XYZ file of C-alpha atoms in Angstrom:
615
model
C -2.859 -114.269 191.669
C -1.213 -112.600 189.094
C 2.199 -112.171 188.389
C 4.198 -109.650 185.797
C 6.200 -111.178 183.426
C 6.428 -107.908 180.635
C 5.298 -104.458 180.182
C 3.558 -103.405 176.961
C 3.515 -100.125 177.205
C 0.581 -97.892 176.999
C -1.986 -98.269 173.458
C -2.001 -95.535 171.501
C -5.069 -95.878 169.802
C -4.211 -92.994 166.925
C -1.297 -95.598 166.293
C -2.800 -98.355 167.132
C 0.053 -100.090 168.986
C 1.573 -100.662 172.295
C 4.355 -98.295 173.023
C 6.861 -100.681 173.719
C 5.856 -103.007 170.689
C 7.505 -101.893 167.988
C 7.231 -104.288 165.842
C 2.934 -103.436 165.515
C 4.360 -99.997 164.253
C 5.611 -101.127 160.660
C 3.410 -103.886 160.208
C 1.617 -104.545 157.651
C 0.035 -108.057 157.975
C -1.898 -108.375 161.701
C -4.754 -105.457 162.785
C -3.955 -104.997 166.461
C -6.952 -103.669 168.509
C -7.003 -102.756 172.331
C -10.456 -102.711 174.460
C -10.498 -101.300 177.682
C -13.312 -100.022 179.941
C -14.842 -100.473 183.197
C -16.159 -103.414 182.081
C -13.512 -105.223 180.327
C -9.873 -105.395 179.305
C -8.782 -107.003 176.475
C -6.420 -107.304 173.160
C -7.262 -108.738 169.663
C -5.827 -108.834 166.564
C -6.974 -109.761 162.916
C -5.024 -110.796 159.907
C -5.007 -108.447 156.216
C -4.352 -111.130 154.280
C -6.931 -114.306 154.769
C -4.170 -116.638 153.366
C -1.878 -116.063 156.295
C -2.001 -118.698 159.226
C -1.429 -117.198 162.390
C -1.298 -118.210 166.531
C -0.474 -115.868 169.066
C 0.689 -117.993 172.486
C 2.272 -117.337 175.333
C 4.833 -119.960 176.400
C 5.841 -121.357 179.926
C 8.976 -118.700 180.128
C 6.561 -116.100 180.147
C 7.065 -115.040 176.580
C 4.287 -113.641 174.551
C 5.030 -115.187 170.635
C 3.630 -114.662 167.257
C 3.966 -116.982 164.697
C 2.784 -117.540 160.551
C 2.325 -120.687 159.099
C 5.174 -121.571 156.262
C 3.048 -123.643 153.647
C 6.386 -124.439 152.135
C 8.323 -125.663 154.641
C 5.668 -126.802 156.670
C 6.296 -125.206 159.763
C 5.792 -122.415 162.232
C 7.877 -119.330 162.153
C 8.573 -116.657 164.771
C 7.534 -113.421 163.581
C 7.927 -111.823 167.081
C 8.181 -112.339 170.698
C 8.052 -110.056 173.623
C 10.348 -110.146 175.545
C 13.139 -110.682 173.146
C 15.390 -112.454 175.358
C 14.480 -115.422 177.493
C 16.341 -113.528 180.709
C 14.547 -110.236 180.184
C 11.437 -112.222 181.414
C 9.996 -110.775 184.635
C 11.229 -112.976 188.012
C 12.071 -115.802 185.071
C 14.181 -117.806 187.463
C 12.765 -116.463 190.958
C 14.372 -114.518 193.889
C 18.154 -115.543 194.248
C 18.031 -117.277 190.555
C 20.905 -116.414 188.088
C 19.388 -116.502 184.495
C 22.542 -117.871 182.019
C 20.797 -116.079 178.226
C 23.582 -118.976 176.663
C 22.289 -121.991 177.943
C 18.518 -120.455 178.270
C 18.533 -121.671 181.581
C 18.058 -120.931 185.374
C 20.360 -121.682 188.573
C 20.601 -121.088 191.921
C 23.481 -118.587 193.556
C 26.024 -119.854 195.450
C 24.769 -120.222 199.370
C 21.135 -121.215 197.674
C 19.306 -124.254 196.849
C 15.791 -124.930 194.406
C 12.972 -123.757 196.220
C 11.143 -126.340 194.926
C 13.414 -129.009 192.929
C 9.738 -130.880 191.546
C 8.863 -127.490 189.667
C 12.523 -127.335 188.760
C 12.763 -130.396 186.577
C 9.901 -128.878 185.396
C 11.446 -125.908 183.730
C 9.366 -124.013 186.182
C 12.152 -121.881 188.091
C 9.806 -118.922 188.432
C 9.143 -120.251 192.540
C 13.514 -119.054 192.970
C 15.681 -120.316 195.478
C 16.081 -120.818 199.384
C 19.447 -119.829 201.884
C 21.204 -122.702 202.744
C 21.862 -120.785 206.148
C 19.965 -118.181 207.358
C 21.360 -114.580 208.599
C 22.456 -114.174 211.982
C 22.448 -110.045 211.018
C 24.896 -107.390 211.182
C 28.454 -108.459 211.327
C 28.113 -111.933 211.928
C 27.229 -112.271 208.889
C 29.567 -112.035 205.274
C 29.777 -110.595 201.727
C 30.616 -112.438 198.551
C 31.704 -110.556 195.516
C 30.339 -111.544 192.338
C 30.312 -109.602 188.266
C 26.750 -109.604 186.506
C 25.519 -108.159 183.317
C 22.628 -107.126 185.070
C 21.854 -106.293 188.428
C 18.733 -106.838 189.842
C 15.886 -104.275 190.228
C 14.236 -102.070 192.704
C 17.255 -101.001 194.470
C 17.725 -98.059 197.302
C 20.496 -95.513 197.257
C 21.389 -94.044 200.608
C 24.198 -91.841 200.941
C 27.647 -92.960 200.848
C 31.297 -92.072 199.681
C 32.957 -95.415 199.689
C 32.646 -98.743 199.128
C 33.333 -99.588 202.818
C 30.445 -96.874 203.503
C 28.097 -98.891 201.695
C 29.025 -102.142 203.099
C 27.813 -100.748 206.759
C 24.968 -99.037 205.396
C 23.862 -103.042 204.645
C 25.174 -104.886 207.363
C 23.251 -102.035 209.312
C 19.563 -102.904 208.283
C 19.074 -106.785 208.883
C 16.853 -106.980 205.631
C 19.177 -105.846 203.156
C 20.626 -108.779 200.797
C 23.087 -107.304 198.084
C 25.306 -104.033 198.412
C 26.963 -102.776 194.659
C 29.375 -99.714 194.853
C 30.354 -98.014 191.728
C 30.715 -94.983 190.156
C 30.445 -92.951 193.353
C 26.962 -94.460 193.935
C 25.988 -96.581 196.647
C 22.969 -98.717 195.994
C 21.072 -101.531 198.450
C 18.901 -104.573 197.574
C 15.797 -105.448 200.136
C 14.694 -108.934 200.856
C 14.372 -111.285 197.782
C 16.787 -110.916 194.501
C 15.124 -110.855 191.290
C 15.918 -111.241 187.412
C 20.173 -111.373 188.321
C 22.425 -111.749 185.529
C 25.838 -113.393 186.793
C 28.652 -112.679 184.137
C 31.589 -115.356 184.042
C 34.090 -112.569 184.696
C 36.120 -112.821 188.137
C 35.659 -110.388 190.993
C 33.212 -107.802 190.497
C 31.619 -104.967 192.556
C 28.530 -106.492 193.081
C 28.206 -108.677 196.969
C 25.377 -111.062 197.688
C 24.942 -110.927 201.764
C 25.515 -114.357 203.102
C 25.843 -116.334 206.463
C 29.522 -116.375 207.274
C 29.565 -120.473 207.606
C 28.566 -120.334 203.560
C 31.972 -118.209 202.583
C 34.151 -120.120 205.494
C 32.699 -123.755 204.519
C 35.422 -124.479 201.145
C 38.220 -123.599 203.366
C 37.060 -125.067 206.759
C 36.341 -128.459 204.985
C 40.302 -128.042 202.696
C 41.236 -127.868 206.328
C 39.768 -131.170 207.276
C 41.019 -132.927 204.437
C 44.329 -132.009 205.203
C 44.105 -132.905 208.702
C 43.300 -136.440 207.873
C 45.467 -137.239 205.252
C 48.216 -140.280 206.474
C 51.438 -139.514 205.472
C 51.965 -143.119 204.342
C 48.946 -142.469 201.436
C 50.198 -138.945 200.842
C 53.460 -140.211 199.881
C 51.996 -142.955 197.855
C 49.736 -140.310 196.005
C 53.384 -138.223 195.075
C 54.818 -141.096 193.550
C 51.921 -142.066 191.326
C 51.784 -138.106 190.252
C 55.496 -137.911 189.592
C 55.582 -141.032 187.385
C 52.769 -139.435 185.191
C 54.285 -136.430 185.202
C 57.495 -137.809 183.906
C 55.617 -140.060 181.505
C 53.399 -137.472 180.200
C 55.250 -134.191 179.884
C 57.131 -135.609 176.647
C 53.529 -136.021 175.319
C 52.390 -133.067 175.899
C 54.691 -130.945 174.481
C 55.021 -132.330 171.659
C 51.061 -131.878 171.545
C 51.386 -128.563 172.332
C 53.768 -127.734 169.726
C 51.580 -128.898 167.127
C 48.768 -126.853 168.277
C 50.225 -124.134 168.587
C 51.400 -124.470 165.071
C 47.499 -125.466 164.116
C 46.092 -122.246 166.507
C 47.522 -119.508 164.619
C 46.324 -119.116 161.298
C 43.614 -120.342 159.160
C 43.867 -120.503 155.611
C 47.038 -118.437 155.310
C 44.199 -115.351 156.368
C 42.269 -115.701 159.687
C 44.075 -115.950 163.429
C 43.146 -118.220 165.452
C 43.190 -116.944 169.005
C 42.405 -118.461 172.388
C 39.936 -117.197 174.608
C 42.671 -116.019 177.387
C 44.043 -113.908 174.839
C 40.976 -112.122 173.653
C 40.032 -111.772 177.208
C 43.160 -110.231 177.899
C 42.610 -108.173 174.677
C 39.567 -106.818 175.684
C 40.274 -106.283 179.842
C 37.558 -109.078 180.636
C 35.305 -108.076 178.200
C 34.782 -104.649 179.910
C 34.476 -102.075 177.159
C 30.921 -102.893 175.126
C 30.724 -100.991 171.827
C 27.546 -102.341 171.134
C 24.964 -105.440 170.279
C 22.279 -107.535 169.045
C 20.593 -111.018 167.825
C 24.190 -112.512 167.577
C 25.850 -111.246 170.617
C 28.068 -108.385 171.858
C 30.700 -106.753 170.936
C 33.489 -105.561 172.372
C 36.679 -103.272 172.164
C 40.005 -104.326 172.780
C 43.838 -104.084 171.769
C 46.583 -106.561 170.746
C 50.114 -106.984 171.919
C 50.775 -104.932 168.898
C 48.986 -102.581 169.792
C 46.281 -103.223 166.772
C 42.946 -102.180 168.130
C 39.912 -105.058 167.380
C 36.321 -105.550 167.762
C 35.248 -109.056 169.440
C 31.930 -110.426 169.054
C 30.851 -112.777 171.324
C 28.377 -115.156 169.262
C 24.896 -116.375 170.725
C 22.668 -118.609 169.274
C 24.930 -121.044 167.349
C 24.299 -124.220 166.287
C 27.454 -125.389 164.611
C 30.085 -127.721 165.897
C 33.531 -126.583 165.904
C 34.706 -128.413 162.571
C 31.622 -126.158 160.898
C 32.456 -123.283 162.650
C 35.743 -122.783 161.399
C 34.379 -123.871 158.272
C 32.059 -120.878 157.752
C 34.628 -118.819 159.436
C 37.197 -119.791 157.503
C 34.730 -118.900 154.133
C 33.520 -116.002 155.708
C 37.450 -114.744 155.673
C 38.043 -115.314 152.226
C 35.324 -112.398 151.359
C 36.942 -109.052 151.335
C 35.947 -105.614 150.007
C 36.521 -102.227 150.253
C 33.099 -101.801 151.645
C 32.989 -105.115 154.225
C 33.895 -105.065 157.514
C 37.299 -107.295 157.695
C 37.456 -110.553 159.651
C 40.796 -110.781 161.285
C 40.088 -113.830 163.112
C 38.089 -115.902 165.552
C 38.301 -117.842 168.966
C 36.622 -121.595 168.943
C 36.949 -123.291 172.800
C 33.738 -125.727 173.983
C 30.797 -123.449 173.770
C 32.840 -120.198 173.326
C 32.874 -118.692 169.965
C 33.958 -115.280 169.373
C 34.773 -113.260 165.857
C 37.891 -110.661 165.254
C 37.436 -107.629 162.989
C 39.276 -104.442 162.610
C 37.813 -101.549 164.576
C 35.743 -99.149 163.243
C 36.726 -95.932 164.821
C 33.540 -93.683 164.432
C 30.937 -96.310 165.321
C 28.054 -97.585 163.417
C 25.873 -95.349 160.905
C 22.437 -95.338 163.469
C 25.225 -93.473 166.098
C 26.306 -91.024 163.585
C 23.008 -90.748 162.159
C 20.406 -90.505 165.111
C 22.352 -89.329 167.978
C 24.831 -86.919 166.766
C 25.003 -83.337 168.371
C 23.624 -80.233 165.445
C 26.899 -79.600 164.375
C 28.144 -83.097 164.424
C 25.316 -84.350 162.092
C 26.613 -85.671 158.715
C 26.426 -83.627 155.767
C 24.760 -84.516 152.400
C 27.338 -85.459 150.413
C 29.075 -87.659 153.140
C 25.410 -89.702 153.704
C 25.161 -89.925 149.829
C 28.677 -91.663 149.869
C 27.519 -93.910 152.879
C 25.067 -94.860 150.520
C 27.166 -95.801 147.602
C 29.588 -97.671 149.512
C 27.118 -99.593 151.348
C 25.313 -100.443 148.216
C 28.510 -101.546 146.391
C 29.717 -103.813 149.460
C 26.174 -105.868 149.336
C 26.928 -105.653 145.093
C 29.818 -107.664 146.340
C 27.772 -110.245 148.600
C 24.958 -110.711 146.167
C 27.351 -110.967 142.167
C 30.948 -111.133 142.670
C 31.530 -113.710 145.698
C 31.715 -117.569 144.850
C 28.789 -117.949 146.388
C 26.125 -115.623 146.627
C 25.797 -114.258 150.092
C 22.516 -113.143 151.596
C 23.201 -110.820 154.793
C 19.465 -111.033 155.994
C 19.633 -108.019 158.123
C 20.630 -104.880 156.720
C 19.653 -101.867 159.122
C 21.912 -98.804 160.366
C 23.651 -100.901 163.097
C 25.209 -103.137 161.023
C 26.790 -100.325 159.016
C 30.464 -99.148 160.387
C 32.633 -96.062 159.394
C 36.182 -95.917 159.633
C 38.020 -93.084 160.205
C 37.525 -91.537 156.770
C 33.763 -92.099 157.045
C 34.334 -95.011 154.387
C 30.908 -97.388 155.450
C 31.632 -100.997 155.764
C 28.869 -103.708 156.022
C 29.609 -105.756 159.068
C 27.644 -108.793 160.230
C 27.604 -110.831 156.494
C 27.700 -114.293 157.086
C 26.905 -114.682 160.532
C 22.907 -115.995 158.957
C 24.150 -118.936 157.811
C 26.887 -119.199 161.092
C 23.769 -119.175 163.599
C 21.447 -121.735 161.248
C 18.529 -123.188 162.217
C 18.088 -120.643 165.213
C 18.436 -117.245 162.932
C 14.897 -116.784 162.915
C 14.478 -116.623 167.023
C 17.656 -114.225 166.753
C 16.295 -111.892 163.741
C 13.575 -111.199 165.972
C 15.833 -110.545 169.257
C 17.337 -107.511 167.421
C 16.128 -104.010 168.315
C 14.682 -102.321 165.140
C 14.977 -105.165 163.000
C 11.691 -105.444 162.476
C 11.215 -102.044 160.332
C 14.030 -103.656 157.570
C 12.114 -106.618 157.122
C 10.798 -107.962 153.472
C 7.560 -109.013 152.924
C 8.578 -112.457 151.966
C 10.137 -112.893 155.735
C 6.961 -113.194 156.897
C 4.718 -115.356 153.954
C 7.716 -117.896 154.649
C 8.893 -118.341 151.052
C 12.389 -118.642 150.352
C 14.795 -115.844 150.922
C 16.718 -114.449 147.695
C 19.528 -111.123 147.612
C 16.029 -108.969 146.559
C 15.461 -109.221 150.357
C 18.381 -107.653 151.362
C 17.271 -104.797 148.528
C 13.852 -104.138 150.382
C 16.234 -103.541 154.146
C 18.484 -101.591 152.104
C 15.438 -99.225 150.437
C 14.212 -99.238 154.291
C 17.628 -97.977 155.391
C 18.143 -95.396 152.458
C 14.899 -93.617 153.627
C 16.627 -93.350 156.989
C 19.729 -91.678 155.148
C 17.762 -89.119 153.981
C 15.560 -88.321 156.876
C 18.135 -88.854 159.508
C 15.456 -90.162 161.521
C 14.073 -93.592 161.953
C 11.365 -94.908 159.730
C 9.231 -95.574 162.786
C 9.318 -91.946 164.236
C 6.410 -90.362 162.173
C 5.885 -86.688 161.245
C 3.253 -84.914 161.960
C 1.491 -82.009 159.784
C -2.381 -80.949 160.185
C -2.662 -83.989 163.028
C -2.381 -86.497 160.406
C 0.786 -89.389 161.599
C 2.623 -90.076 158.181
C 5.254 -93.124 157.848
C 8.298 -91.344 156.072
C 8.240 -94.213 153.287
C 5.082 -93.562 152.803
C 5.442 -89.969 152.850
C 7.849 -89.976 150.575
C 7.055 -92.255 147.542
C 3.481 -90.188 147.701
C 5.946 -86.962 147.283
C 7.390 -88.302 144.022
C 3.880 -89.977 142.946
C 2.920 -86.093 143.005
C 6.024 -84.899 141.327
C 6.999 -82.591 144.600
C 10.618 -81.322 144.789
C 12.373 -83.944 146.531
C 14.594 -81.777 148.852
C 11.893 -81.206 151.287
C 12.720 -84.736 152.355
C 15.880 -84.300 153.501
C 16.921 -84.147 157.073
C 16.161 -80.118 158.018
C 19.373 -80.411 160.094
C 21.096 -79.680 156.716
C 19.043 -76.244 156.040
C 18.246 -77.928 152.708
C 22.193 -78.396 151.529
C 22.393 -81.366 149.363
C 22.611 -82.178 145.213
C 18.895 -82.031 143.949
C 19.799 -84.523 141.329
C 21.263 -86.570 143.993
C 18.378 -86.331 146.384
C 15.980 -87.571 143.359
C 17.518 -90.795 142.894
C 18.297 -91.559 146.128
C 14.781 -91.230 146.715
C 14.198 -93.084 143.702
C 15.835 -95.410 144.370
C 14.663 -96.371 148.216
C 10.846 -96.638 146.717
C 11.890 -98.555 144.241
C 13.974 -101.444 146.484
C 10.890 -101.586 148.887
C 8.786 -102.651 146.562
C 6.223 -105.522 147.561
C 7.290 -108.077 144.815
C 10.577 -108.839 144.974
C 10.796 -109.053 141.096
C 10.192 -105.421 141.004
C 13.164 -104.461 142.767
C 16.257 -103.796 141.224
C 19.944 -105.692 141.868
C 22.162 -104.149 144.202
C 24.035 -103.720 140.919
C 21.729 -101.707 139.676
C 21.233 -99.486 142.862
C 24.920 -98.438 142.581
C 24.511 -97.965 138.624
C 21.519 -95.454 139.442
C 23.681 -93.969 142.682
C 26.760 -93.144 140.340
C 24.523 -91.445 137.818
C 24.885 -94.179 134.894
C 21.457 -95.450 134.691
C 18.322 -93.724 135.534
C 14.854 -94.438 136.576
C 11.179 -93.841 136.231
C 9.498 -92.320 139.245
C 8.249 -95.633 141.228
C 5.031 -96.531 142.009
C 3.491 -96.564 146.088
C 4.336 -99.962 147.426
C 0.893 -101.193 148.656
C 2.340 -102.050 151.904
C 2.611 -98.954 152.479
C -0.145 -97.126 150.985
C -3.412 -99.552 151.056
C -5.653 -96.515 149.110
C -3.366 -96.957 146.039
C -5.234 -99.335 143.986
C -2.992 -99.809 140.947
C 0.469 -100.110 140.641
C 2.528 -99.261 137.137
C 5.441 -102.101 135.978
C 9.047 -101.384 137.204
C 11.138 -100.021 134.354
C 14.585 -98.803 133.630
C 15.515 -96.264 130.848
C 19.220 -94.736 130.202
C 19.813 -91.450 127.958
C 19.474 -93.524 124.895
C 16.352 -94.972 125.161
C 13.932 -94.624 122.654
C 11.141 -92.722 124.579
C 7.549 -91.507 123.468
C 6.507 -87.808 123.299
C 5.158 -87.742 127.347
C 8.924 -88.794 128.537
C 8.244 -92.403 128.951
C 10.154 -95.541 127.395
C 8.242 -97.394 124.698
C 9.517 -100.554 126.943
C 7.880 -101.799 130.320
C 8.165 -104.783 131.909
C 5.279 -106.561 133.387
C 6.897 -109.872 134.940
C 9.981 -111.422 135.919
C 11.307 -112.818 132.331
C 10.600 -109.361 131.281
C 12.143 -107.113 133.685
C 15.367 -109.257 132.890
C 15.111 -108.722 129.601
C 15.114 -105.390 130.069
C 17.992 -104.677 132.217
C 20.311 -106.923 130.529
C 19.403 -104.773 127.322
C 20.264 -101.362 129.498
C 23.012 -99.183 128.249
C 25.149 -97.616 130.448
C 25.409 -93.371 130.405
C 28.238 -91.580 129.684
């Protein structure tokens, strides 16, 4: 018998993908193919490049992974999995099962037991969990409130216009489990619970129908214990609690005063706050601005009335003296163009991050969901573009240490008030450790920024962070993701694709620019922003430029030769000319080239450390 764990989406066979795949949109290393007939039903897939070691398995959570063989490091890397989070696995932890994404682990719900404790211990949990007590029906039987970050699926919504409405409508049908009121809607659960999400928050407005002995049974059996408790070992029990008490309290205090002193700051820079005060901050966590591979985030204000972003991290592998290690490293980095870390919460398994808020959002927001006459104008994405480039300058050449972010993409680019972009997630790579690579490949869309080199499995240098940033540029100019492809004549196009062929052919670059703007934006600017997005996606690395030189090119001081089609993205382009810069005094021949090209790495930085700047 089988049993649904994920849904792939339709094929398209024009694409060649699954609909809800897509990573198989952008990629440029595995040849997907689909067969289905009356006959037979089944997927395959083939590799570009022979040298590439592949397996494609599906694991006993239900998750479908691909991995590549790193040579180097001998070892197997995830280069995607489906689904991307352990709970968003079909019935994962059966009916009644909570599925806890922190611990990557199942449990039962209070009132319920292991169906089966053998397949259990196992780390099969897909069989669920039993009642401890079964329903007596209507009335008899109770309601316990619980909060979850996701409430289970195939739910009924009868009419009702309260919460005490709803409650009848359940207790009326004997085969109703769970009853959730909220936002004027009234929704039922039949029969078995599946793929529940309990959040640690108190309360909620989401009640699990169980027998009334299961709700009564903690205070019936506090009731008991009191009843048969002798006065003689009651009083004995005070004594021994008021002698530690009076023995203690001196101790504790004065251990609280020094943590208190200890909590506050870090470093002279970073708070330190406690989880109680960020939960307070935030009203239990209840106002989600947004998330990804690391965790959520999180509005909230301060007692002074400063308003924050928390992230609640996922995936970590630090312990605490680490943690506040990179934290405290991470804090020292300021810019202009970063995102600013105001603090961070460290309590058992709880790890959270403080930054200012960002009052417009993240770029993708502004960029790909904006109303017609909210959509950003030219020069205000061309400044985006700047200041994004000059924050990552920052990481890569002017830190202490040289900081890779490792996932550049629209998301991870905020605006504050002014529209001034900030680069937010830097760091966190080296926070998460071993695990980044299972988290780079939970993030929605990540997949599309991704260098080359991610996937081969050699080591990761700054020039990655060029290629996402090149991937991200395009998206600045198009105003639509990379992945949504344009269609003229019935021919799909990738927009990289489309446009480095554009400039290959010498084509006036304004066509390329989102048509929301009616074709208002700097034609000089246009150029080398398209310039300069071919030019960063480049396949070898050494061909890119520095982010340093991607805000020289932005600002107008140094210019560039039209780029060459990255064979990634253009397979019938058989020969690719050598990456080259050239300023206004460059000696140049009589067809408008420089005399000076550069072939391989030594080369190319020999030329740019010989490149003057404009005036």
């Amino acid at each position: 018998m089988s049993e649904q764990v994920w849904t792939s989406g339709e094929w398209n066979e024009q694409l060649r993908t699954f609909n809800l795949v897509p990573e198989m949109r952008l990629n440029y290393i595995y040849n997907f193919s689909y067969i289905s007939n009356e006959d037979e039903s089944y997927f395959t897939y083939s590799l570009y490049n022979d040298s590439i070691i592949s397996r494609f398995v599906m694991d006993f959570s239900g998750q479908i992974k691909q991995f590549t063989w790193s040579e180097k490091n001998k070892e197997w890397n995830l280069f995607w999995s489906q689904p991307r989070q352990f709970c968003e696995v079909y019935g994962i932890c059966g009916a009644f099962g909570n599925c806890n994404q922190d611990t990557l682990k199942c449990e039962c719900l209070q009132g319920f037991t292991e169906g089966s404790p053998t397949d259990w211990n196992l780390q099969d949990s897909t069989g669920g969990c039993v009642r401890n007590t079964s329903l007596q029906c209507g009335n008899k039987d109770g309601f316990l409130s619980m909060s979850t970050s996701k409430l289970p699926e195939n739910s009924r919504s009868p009419q009702a216009n309260s919460a005490e409405e709803c409650k009848l409508a359940c207790e009326s049908t004997c085969s109703c489990s769970a009853y959730a009121y909220g936002s004027s809607r009234c929704q039922l659960w039949d029969g078995d619970l599946l793929n529940i999400q309990k959040s640690d928050a108190d309360g909620g407005n989401f009640y699990l129908r169980l027998a009334a002995s299961e709700i009564r049974n903690p205070v019936a059996e506090g009731e008991k214990k009191k009843k048969s408790f002798n006065v003689a070992l009651v009083g004995a029990i005070v004594s021994v609690i008021a002698f530690l008490v009076l023995a203690l309290v001196p101790v504790m205090i004065c251990r609280s005063r020094r943590s208190v002193g200890k909590s506050k700051t870090v470093d002279g820079t970073l708070v330190a706050f406690t989880y109680r005060e960020l939960q307070s901050a935030t009203k239990n966590f209840s106002q989600k601005l947004g998330g990804g591979g690391f965790g959520s985030v999180f509005k909230g204000v301060l007692s002074d009335s400063t308003v924050i972003a928390v992230k609640k991290l996922e995936g970590f592998s630090q312990g605490e003296k680490q943690f506040r290690s990179e934290v405290s490293t991470i804090g020292t980095i300021q810019h202009v163009n970063l995102v600013r870390l105001r603090g961070f919460c460290s309590e058992g398994a709880k790890r959270l991050l403080v930054y200012d808020f960002m009052p417009k959002g993240s770029l993708d927001a502004n960029l790909f969901h904006q109303k017609d006459n909210e959509v950003l104008d030219w020069k205000t994405r061309y400044q985006i573009a700047l200041g994004t480039a000059r924050g990552l300058e920052y990481l890569h050449d002017k830190c202490r240490d040289c900081v890779i972010h490792c996932d550049i993409k629209p998301e991870n680019i905020l605006l504050d008030g002014e529209c001034c972009p900030k680069v937010a997630d830097f760091g966190l790579a080296k926070l998460v450790g071993r695990e980044f690579s299972r988290v780079l490949t939970t993030m929605r869309g990540t997949r599309g920024y991704l260098a080359p080199e991610w996937i081969s499995g050699v080591a990761i240098t700054p020039k990655a962070d060029v290629y996402s940033y090149g991937m991200m540029l395009f998206e600045i100019i198009s105003g639509k993701r990379n992945a949504e492809h344009y269609s003229k004549d019935e021919k799909i196009r990738f927009f990289p694709t489309w446009a480095a062929t554009k400039m290959h052919e010498g084509e006036d670059m304004v066509g390329l620019v989102d048509n929301r703007l009616e074709g208002n934006a700097d034609t000089r600017e246009v150029a080398r922003a398209c310039k300069v997005a071919c030019w960063c996606i480049q396949d070898d690395e050494a061909h890119r430029p520095s982010m340093g030189q991607v805000v020289q090119i932005l600002e107008g001081v140094l210019e560039v030769n039209p780029p060459p089609i990255p064979r990634s993205l253009n397979v019938l382009v058989e020969n690719q000319d050598d990456m080259f810069f050239f300023s206004e005094s460059s000696n140049r021949s009589s067809n408008g080239r420089s005399n000076t090209t550069s072939s391989t790495s030594s080369q190319a930085k020999s030329t740019t450390s010989s490149m003057s700047l404009m005036s």
